[in-house]
mmCIF file of C-alpha atoms in Angstrom:
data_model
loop_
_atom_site.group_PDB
_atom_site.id
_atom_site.type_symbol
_atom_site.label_atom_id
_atom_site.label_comp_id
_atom_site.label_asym_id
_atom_site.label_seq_id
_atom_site.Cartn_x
_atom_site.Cartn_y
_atom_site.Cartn_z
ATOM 1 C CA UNK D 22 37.831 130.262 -171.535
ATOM 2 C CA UNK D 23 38.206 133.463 -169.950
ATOM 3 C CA UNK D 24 37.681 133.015 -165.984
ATOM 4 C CA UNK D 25 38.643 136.114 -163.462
ATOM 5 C CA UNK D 26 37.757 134.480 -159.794
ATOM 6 C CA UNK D 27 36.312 131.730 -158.034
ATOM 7 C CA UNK D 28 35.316 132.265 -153.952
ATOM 8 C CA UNK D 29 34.028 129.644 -151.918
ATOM 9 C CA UNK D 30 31.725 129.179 -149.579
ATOM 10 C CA UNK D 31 29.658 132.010 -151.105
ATOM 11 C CA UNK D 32 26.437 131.869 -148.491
ATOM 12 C CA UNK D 33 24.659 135.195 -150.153
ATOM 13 C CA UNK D 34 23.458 134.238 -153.950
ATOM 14 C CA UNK D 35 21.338 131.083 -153.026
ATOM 15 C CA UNK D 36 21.028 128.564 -150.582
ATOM 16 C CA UNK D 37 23.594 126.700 -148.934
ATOM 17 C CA UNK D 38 27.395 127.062 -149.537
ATOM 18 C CA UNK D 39 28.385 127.232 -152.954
ATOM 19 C CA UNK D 40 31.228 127.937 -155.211
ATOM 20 C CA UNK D 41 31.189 131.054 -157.359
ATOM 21 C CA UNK D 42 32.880 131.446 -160.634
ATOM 22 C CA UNK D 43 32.924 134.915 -162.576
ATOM 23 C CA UNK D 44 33.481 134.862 -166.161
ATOM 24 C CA UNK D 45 35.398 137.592 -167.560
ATOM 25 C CA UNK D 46 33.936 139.557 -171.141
ATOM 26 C CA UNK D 47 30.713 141.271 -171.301
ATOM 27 C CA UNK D 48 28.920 142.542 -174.901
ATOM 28 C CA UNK D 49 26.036 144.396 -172.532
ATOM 29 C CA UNK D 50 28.019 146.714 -170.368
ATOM 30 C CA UNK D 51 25.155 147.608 -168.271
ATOM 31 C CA UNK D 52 25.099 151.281 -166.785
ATOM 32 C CA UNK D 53 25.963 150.828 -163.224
ATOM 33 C CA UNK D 54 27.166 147.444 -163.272
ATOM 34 C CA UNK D 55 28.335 146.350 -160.427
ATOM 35 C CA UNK D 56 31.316 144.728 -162.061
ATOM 36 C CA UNK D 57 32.581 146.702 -164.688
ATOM 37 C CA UNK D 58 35.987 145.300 -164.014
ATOM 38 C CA UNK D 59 35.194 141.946 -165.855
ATOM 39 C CA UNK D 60 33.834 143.409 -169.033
ATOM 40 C CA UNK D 61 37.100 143.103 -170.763
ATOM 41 C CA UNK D 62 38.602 139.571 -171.226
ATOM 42 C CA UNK D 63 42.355 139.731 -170.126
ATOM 43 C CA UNK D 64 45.340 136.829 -170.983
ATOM 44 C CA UNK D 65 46.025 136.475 -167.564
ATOM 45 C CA UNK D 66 42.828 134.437 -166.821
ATOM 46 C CA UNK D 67 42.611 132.442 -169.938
ATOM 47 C CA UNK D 68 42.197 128.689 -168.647
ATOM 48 C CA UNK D 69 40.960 125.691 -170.230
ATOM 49 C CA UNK D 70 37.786 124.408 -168.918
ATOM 50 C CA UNK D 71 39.724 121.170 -167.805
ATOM 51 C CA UNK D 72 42.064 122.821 -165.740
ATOM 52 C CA UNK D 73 39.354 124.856 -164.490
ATOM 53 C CA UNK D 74 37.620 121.553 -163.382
ATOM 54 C CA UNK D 75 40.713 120.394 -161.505
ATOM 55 C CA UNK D 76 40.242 123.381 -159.197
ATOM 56 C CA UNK D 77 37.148 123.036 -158.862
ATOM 57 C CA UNK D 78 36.380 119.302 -158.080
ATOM 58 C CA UNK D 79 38.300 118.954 -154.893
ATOM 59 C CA UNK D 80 35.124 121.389 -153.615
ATOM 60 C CA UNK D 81 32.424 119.420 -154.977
ATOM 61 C CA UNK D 82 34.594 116.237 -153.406
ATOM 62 C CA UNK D 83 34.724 117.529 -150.255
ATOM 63 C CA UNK D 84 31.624 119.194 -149.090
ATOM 64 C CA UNK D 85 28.387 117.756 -149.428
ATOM 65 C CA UNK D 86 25.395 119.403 -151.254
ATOM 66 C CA UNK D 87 27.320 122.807 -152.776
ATOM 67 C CA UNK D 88 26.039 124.507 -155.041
ATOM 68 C CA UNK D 89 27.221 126.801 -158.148
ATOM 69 C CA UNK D 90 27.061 130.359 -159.480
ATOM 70 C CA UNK D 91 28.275 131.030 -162.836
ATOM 71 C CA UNK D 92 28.204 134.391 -163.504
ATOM 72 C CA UNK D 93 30.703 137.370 -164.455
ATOM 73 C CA UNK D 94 30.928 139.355 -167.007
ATOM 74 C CA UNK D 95 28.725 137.276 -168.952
ATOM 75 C CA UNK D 96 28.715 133.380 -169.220
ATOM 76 C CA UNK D 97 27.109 133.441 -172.442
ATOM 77 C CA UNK D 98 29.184 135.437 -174.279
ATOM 78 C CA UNK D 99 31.503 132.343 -174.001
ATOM 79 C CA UNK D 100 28.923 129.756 -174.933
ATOM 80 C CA UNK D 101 30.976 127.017 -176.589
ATOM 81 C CA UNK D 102 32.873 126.616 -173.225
ATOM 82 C CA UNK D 103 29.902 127.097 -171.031
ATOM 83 C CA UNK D 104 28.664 124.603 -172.305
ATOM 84 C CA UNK D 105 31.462 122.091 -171.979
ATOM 85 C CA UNK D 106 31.392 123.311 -168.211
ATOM 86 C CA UNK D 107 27.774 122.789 -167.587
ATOM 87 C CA UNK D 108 27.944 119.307 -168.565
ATOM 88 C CA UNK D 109 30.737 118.495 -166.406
ATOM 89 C CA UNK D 110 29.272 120.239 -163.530
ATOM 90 C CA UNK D 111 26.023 118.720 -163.454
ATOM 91 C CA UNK D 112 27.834 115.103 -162.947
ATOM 92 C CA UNK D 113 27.842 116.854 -159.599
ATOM 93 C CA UNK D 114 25.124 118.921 -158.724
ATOM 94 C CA UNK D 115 21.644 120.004 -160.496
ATOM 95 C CA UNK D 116 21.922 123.220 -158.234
ATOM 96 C CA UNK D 117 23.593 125.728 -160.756
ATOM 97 C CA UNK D 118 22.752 129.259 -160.862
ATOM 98 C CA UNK D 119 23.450 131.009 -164.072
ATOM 99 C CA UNK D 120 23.232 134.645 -164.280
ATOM 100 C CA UNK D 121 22.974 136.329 -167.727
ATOM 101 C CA UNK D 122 22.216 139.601 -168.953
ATOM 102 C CA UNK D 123 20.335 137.924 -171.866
ATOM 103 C CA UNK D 124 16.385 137.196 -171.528
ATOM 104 C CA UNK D 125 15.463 133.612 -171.361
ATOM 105 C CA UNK D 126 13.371 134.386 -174.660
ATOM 106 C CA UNK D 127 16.602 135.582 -176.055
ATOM 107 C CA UNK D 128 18.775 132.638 -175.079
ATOM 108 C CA UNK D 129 15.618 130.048 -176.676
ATOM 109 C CA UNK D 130 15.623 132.245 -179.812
ATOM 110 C CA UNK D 131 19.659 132.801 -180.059
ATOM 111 C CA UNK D 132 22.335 129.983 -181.170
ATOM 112 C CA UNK D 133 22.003 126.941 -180.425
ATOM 113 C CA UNK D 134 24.728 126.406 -178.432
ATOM 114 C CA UNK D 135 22.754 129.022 -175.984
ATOM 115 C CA UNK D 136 19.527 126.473 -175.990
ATOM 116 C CA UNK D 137 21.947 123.285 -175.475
ATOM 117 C CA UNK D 138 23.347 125.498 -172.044
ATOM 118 C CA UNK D 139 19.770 126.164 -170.713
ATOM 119 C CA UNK D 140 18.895 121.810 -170.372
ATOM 120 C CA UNK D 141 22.099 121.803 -167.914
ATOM 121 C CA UNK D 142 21.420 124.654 -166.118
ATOM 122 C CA UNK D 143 18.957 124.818 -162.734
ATOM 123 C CA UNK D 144 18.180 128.277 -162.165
ATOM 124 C CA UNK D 145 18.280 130.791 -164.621
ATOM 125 C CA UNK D 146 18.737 134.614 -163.431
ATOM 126 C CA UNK D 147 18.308 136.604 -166.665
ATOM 127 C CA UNK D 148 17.603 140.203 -167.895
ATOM 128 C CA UNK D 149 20.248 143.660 -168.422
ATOM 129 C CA UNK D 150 20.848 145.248 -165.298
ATOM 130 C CA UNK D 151 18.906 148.475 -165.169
ATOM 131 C CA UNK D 152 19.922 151.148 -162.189
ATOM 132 C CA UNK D 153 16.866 152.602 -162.042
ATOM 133 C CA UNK D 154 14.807 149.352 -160.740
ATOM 134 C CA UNK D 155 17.275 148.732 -158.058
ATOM 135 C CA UNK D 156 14.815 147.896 -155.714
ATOM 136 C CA UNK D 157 16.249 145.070 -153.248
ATOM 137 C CA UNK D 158 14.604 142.199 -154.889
ATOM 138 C CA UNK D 159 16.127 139.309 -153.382
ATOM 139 C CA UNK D 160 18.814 137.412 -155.723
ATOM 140 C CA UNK D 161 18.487 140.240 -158.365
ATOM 141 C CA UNK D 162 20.410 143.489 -159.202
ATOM 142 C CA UNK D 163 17.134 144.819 -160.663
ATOM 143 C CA UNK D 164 13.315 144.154 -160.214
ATOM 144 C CA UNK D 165 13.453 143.602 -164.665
ATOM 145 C CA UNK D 166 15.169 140.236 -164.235
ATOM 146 C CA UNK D 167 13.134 137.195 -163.557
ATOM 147 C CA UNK D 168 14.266 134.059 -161.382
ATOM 148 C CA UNK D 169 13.309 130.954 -163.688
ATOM 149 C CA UNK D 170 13.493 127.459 -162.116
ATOM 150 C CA UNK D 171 14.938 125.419 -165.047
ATOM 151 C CA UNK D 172 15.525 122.335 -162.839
ATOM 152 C CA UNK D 173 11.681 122.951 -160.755
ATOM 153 C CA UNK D 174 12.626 120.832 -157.887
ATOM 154 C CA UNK D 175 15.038 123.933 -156.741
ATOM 155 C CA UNK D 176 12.604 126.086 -156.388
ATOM 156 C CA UNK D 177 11.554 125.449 -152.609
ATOM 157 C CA UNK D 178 15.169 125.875 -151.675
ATOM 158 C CA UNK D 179 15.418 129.296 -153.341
ATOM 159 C CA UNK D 180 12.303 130.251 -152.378
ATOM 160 C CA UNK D 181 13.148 130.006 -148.629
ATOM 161 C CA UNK D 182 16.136 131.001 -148.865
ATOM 162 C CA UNK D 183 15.095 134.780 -150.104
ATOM 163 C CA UNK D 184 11.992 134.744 -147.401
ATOM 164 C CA UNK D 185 14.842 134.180 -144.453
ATOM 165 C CA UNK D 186 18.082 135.278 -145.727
ATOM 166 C CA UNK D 187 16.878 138.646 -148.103
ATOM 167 C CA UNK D 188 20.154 140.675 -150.003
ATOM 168 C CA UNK D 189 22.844 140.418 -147.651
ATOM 169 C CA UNK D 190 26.809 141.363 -148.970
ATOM 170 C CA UNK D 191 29.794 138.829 -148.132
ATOM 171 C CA UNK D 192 33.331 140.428 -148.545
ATOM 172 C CA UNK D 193 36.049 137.819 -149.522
ATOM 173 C CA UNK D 194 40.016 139.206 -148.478
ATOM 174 C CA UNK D 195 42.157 137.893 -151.884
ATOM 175 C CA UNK D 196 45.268 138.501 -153.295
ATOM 176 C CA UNK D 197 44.192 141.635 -155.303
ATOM 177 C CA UNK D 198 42.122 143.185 -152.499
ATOM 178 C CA UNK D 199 38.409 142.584 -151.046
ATOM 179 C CA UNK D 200 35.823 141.655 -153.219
ATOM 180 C CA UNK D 201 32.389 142.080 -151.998
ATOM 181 C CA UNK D 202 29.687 139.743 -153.637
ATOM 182 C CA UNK D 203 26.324 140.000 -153.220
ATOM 183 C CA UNK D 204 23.080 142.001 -154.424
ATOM 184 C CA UNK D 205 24.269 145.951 -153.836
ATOM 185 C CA UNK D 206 22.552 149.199 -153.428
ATOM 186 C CA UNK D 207 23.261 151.485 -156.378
ATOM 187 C CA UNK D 208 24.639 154.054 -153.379
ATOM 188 C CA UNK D 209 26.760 150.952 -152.315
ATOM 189 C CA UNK D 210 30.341 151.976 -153.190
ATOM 190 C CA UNK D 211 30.070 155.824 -152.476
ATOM 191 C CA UNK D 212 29.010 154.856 -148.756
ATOM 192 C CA UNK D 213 31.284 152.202 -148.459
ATOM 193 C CA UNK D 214 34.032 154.556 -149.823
ATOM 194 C CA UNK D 215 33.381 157.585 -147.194
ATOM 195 C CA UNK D 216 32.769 154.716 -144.426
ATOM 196 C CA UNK D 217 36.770 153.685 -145.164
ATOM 197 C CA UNK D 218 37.655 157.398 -145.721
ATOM 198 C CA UNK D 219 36.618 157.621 -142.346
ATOM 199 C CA UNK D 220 39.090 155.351 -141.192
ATOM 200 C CA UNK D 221 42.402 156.369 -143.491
ATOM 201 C CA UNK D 222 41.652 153.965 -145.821
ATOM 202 C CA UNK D 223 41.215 154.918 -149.418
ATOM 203 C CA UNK D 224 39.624 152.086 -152.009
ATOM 204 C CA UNK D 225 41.044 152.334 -155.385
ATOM 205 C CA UNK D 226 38.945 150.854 -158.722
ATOM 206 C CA UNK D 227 40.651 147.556 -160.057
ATOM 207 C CA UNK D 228 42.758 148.006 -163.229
#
């Protein structure tokens, strides 16, 4: 499988702390997306899902009640691994987000190793990005996409968690530079850009 990053403890996409891994490869290519960098699948991040499990266990070990975000790129567009991912992952925790650029009706009506991923997967993000209806809707880039509560009993959590918490952004310092995750303004990177201008600092686009 084709994996570009994992962050922990994300605290902005859902409730709680939780472990974030972006897929790398995206068919949609969404105008605006706020991750354009992961669209193309690169050698460098190929992985195996079992070695990507022995990363990721010692976090599910070790704190109690973390959630996941799968997301990328897009998770489907590797389904035969997603799914081998989801099983494992749910020995752990029913709390997985999954965020897709595919409609739910789209994923039911699509290959069937798409419908086997939706029964391991809690809450279901889905729907193409779309510029124009970024709006601030909590948890989504754009007021199209729908929250869908797979696993039900998750919903409270998620519900409460948008009512107090809203779109905030969390930047993570890595090896290549700071990524920021979170749900961002379509003006987000010109004001961030002239903020750092400001101060010297000039923000290049990853390769």
């Amino acid at each position: 499988m084709n994996v570009a990053r994992m962050l922990f403890p994300v605290q902005v996409l859902g409730p709680g702390r939780r472990l974030g891994i972006w897929f790398a490869g995206c068919p949609r290519r969404c105008p605006g997306c706020s991750n354009p960098e992961l669209w193309e699948r690169k050698t460098e991040w190929e992985i195996s899902v079992s070695a990507l499990l022995h990363l990721v266990e010692p976090f599910l070990f070790s704190q109690s009640q973390v959630g996941l975000i799968l997301t990328g790129g897009e998770p489907f567009a590797q389904g035969t691994e997603l799914l081998t991912l989801l099983q494992k992952l749910e020995s752990y925790t029913e709390d997985i987000l999954v965020y897709t650029g595919y409609t739910l009706e789209e994923l039911r009506n699509g290959p069937l190793i798409w419908q086997n991923c939706l029964e391991h997967i809690g809450v279901l993000i889905d729907g193409p990005y779309e510029q124009t209806q970024n709006t601030n809707v909590p948890l989504r880039g754009s007021a199209n996409q729908k929250i869908h509560y797979l696993k039900p009993g998750l919903r409270r959590s998620y519900e409460q968690f948008m009512k107090e918490k809203g779109n905030q952004i969390q930047d993570f310092t890595t090896g290549d530079g700071i990524v920021s995750v979170g749900i961002h303004r379509p003006d987000f990177k010109e004001g961030l850009a002239k903020k750092m201008g400001e101060q010297g600092v000039i923000l290049c686009e990853p390769k």
